[in-house]
Short mmCIF file of C-alpha atoms and ligand atoms in Angstrom, two decimals:
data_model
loop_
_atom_site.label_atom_id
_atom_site.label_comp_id
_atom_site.label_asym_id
_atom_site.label_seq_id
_atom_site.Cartn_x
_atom_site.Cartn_y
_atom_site.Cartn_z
CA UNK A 1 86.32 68.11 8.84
CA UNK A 2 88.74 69.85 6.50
CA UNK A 3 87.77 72.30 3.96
CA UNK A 4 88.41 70.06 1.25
CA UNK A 5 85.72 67.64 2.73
CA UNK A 6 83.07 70.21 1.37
CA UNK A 7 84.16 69.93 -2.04
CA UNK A 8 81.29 68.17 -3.64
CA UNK A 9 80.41 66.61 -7.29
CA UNK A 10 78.20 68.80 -9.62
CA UNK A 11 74.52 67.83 -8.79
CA UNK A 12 71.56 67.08 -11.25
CA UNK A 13 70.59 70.75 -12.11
CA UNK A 14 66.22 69.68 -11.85
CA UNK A 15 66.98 68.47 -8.56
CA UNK A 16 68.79 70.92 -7.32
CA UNK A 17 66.41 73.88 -8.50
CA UNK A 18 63.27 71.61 -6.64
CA UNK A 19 65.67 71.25 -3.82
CA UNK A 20 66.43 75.23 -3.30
CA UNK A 21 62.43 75.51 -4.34
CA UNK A 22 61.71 73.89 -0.87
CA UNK A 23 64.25 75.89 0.93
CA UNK A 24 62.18 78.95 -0.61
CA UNK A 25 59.04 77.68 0.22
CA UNK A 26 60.19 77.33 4.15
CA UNK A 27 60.08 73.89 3.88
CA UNK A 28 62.19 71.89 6.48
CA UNK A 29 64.25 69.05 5.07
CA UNK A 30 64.43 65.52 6.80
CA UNK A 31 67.03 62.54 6.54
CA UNK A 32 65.59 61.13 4.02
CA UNK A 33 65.06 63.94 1.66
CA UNK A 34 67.09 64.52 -1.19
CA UNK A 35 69.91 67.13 -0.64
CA UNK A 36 72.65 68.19 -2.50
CA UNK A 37 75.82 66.66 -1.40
CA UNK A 38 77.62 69.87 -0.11
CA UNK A 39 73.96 70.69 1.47
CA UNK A 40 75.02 67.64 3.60
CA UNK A 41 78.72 68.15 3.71
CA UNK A 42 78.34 71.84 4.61
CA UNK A 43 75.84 70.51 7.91
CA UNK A 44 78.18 67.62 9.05
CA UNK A 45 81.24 69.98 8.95
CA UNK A 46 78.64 72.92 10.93
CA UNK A 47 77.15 70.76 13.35
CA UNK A 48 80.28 68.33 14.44
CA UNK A 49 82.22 72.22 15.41
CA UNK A 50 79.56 72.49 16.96
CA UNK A 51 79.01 69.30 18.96
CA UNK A 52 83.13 69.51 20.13
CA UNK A 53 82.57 72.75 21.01
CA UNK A 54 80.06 71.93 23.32
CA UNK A 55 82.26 68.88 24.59
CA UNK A 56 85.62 71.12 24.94
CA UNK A 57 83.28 73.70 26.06
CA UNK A 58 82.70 71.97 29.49
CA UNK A 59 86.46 72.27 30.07
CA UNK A 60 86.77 75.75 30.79
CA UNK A 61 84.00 75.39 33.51
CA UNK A 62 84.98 71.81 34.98
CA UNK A 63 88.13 73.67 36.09
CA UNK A 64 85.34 75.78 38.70
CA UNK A 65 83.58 73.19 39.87
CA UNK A 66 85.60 71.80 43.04
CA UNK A 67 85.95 75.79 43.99
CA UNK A 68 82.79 76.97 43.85
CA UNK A 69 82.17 79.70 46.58
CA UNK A 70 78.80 77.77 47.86
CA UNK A 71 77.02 74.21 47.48
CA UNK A 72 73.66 76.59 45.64
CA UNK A 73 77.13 77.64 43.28
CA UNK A 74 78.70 74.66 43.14
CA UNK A 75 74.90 72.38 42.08
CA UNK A 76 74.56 74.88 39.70
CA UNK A 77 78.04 75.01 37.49
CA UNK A 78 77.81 71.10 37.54
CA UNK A 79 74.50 71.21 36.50
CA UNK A 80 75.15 73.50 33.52
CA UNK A 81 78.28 71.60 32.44
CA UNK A 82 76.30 68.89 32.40
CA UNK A 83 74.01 70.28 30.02
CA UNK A 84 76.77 71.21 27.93
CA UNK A 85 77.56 67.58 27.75
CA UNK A 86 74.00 66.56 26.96
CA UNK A 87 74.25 69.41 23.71
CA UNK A 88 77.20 67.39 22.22
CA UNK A 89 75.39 64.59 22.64
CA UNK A 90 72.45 65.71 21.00
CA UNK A 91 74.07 67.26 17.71
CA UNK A 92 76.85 64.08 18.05
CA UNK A 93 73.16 62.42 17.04
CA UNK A 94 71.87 64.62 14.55
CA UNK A 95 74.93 64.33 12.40
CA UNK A 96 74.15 60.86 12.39
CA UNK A 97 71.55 61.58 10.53
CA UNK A 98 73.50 62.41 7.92
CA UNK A 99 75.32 59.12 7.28
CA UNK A 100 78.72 59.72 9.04
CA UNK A 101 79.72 57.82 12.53
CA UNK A 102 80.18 60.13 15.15
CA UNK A 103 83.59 58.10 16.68
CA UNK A 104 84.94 59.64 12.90
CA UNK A 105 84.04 63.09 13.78
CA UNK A 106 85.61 62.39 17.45
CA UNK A 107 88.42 61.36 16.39
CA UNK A 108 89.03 64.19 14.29
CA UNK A 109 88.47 66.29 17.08
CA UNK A 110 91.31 64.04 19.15
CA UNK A 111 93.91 64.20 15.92
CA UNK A 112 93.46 68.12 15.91
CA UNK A 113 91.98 68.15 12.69
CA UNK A 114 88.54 69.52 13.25
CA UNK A 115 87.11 73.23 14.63
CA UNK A 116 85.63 73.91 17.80
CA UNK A 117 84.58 77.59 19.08
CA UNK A 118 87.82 79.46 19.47
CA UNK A 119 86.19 80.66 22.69
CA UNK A 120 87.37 77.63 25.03
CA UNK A 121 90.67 78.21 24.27
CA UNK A 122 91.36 81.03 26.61
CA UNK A 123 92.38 80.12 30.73
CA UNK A 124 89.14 80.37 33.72
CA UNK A 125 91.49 82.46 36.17
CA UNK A 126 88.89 83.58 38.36
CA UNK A 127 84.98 82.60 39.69
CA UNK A 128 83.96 85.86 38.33
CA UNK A 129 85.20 83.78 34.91
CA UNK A 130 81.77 81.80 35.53
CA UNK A 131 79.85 84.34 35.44
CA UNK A 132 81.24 85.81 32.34
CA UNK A 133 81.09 82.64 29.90
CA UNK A 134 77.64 82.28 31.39
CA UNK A 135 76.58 86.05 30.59
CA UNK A 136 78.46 86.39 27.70
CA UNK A 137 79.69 83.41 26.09
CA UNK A 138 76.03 81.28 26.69
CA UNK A 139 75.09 84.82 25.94
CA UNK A 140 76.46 85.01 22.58
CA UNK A 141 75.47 81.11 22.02
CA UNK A 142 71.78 82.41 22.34
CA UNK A 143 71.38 84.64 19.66
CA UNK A 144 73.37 82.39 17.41
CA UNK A 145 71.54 79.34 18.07
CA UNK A 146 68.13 81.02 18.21
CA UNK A 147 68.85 81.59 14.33
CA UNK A 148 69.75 77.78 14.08
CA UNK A 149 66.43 76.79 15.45
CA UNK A 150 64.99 78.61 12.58
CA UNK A 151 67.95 75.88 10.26
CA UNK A 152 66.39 74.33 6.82
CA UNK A 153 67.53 70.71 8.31
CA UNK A 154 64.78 69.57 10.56
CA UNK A 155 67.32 67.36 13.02
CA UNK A 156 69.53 70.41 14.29
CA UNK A 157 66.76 73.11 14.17
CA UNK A 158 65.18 71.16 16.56
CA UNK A 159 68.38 70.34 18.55
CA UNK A 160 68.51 73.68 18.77
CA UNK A 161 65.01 74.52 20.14
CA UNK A 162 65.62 72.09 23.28
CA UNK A 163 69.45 73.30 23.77
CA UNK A 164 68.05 77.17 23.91
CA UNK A 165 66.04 76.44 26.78
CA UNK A 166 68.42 75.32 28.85
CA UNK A 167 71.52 78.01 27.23
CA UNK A 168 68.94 80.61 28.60
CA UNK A 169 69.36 79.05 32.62
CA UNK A 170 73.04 79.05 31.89
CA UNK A 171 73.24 82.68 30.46
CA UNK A 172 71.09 83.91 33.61
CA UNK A 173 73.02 81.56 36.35
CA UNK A 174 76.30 83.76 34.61
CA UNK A 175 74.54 86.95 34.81
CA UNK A 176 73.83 86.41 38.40
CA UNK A 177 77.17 85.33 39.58
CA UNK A 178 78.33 88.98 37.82
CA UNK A 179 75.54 90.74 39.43
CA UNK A 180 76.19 89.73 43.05
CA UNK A 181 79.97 90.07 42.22
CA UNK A 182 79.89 93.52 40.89
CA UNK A 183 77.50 94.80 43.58
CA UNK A 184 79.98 93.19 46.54
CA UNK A 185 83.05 94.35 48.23
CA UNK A 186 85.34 97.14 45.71
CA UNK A 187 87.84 93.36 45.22
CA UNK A 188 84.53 91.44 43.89
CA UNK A 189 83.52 94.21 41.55
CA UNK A 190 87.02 94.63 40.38
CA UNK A 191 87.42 90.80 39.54
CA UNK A 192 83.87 91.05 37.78
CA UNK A 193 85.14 93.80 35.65
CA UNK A 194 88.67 92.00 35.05
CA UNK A 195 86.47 89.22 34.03
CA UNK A 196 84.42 91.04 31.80
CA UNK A 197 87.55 92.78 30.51
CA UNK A 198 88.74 89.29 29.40
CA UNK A 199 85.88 87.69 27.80
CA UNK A 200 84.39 91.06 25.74
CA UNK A 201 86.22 90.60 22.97
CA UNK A 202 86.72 86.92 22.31
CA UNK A 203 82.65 86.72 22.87
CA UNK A 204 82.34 89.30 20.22
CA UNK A 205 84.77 87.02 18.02
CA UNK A 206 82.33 84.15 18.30
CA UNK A 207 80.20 85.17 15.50
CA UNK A 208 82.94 84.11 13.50
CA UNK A 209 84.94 86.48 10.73
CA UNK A 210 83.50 89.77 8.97
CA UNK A 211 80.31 88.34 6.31
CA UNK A 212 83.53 89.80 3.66
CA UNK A 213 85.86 86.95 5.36
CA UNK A 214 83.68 84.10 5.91
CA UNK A 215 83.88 81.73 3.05
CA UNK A 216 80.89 79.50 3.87
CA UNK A 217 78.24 81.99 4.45
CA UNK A 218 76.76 82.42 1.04
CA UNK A 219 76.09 79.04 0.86
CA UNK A 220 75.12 78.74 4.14
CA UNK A 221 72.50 81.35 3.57
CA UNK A 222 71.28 80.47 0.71
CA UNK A 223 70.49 76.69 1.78
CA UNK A 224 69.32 78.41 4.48
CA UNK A 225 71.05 76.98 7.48
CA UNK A 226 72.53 80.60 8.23
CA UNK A 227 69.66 83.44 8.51
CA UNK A 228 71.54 86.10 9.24
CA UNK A 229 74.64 86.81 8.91
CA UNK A 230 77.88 86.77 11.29
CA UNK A 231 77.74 90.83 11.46
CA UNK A 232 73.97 91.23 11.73
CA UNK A 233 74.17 88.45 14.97
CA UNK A 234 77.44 90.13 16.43
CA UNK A 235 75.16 93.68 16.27
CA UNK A 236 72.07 92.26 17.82
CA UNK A 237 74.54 90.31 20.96
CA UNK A 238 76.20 93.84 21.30
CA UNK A 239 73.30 95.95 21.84
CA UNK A 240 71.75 93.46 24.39
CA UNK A 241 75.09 93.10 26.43
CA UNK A 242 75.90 97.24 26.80
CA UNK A 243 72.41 98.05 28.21
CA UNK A 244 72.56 94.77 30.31
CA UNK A 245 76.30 95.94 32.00
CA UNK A 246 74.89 99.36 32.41
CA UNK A 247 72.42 97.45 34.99
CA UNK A 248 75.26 96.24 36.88
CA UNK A 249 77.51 98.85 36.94
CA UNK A 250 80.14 97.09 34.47
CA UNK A 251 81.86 98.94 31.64
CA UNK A 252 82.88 97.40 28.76
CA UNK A 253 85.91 97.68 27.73
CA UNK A 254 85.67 99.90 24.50
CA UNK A 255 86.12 103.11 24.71
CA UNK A 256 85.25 103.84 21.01
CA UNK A 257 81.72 102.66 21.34
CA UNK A 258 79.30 104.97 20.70
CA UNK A 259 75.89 104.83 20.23
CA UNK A 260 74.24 105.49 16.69
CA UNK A 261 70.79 107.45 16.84
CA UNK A 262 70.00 106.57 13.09
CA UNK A 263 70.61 103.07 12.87
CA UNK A 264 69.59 102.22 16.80
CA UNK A 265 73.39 100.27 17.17
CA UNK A 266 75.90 100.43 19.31
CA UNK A 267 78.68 100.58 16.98
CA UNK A 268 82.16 99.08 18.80
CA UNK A 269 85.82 99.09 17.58
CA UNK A 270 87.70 97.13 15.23
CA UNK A 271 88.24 93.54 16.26
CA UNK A 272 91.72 91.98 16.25
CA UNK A 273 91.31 89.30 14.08
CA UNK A 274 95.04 88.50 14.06
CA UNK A 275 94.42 87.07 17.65
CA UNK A 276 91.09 85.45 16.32
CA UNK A 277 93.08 83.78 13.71
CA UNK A 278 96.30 82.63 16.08
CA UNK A 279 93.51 80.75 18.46
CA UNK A 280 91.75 79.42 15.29
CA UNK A 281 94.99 78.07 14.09
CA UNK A 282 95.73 76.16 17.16
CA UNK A 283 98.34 78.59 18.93
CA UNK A 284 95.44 80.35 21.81
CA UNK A 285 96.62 80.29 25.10
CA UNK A 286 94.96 76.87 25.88
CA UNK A 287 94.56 74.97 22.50
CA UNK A 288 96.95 72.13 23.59
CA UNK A 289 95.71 71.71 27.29
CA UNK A 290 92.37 71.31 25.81
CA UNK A 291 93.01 68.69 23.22
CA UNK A 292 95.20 67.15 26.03
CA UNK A 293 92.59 67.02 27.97
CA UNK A 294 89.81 65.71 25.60
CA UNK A 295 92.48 63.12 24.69
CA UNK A 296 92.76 61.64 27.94
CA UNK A 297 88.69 61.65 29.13
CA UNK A 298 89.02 59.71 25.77
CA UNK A 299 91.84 57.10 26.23
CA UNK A 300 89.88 57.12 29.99
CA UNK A 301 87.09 56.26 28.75
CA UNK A 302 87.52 53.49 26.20
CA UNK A 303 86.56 50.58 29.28
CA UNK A 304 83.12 52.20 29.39
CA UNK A 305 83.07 51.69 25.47
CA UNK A 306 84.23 48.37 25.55
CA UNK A 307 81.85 47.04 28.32
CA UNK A 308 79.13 48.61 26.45
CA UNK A 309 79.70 47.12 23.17
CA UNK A 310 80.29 43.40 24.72
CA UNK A 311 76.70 44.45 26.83
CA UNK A 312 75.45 45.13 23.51
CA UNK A 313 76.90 41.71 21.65
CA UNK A 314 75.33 39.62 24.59
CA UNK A 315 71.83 41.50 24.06
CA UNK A 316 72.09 40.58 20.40
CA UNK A 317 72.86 37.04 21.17
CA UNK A 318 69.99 36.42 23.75
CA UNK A 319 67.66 37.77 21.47
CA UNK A 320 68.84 35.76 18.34
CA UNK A 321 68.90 32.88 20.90
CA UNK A 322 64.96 33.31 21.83
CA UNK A 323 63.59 33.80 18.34
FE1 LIG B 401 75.49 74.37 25.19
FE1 LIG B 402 75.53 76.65 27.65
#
């Protein structure tokens, strides 16, 4: 979905005011509620990034799964990249809800035209790279989606009560893998710690840009699909994660954190949102193997689509044929 997408007509002012009246209220809205067109374009272009990047998201992790150190390792990655499938599914089906076709919104995501978290773009190197996506980048997923369940639009806030559930087994199966790696031979620790070198900063860059930088959020806010914004979540995943290393004997790597006694935050250094911006943009370390990939569980795939549309076609016939 590009920008341009969101660029709406003007709506009927006495609509719109009992519109944002029910968003003030608490109200949730449904389908078949009136909304103001960029209300609707502002959710399809939200929660199709996010379906891809649950779909791209089980890249990353795939990669693991024939290495796995055990078969109690190995039944649990597939399990959780499984899930993530099941997630894309789900929000592929709540956009639907919002009169688009999700094969449109895939095969944006084929043609390189639509966003998925930047986060998938960087290389799995190591199994100590399981447990940090679990811990930090399901991690990270939490707080932002626990916000989402608390969305104006009934269909994805409670997409996102179910997905929670089951981001909260992935974050812990993470956290574990980094736990028993840390406290195991001085090569295990260091790999944990390489790991967690890797992923600190491109989990912090999940939350998106600064509230300054990020275009859609007043919007978003007001409509209230966001709650709170990019900086407030990227605090709240921050202080979590430092006191949660601590118990594992992991530093992060930032020395300029410090702890602030008024305000109860860890404050951390300035983000590089150059690199942010370079994966955004499509030049990351793994943008093209990704797309590459998707393209070709795709182009793999269309047989399954085909024999389930002529399945389909015969269903319709036998059951014309009997009434
Ligand atoms: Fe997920
Ligand atoms: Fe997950």
């Amino acid at each position: 979905m590009t920008p341009a997408s969101v660029v709406a007509p003007a709506e009927d002012p006495k609509r719109l005011a009992d519109f944002e009246a029910r968003i003030a209220r608490g109200e949730t809205i449904e389908p078949k509620d009136w909304m103001p067109e960029r209300y609707r374009r502002q959710l399809i272009r939200m929660m199709s990034q996010h379906a891809h990047s649950e779909v791209v998201g089980m890249l990353p992790e795939g990669n693991w799964i024939t290495r796995a150190p055990s078969l109690r390792r190995k039944m649990s990655l597939m399990a959780k990249v499984q899930d993530e499938a099941g997630h894309g599914l789900y929000i592929y089906c709540g956009t639907e809800t919002l009169g688009v076709d999700r094969h449109d919104l895939i095969l944006q995501l084929l043609a390189g035209t639509a966003k998925y978290s930047s986060i998938f773009n960087y290389p799995t190197i190591s199994w100590a790279d399981m447990g940090a996506i679990g811990w930090l980048v399901d991690g990270a997923a939490i707080v932002n989606q626990t916000m989402l369940a608390k969305a104006s639009y009934g269909p994805y806030a409670r997409a996102m009560v179910r997905i929670c559930k089951e981001e909260n087994f992935h974050k812990r199966q993470g956290f574990e893998i980094m736990t028993v790696l840390s406290g195991g031979t001085p090569e295990q620790h260091a790999m944990a710690q390489d790991s967690l070198n890797r992923w600190w900063w491109p989990s912090l860059m999940m939350f998106g840009p600064h509230d300054a930088d990020s275009p859609n959020s007043g919007e978003l806010s007001r409509w209230g699909i966001k709650r709170k914004s990019n900086d407030e979540l990227r605090q709240r995943f921050v202080n979590m994660t430092v006191a949660q290393a601590k118990a594992i004997n992991l530093t992060i790597p930032d020395e300029g954190m410090r702890f602030n006694e008024a305000t109860a935050n860890w404050e951390f250094s300035a983000i590089n949102w150059d690199d942010f911006w370079r994966v955004v943009k499509g030049d990351g370390p793994c943008n093209r193997e990704r797309l590459a990939a998707r393209r070709k569980a795709h182009d793999d795939g269309a047989w399954v689509r085909e024999a389930a549309a002529a399945h389909a076609a015969k269903q319709t016939e036998s059951t014309e044929a009997a009434a």
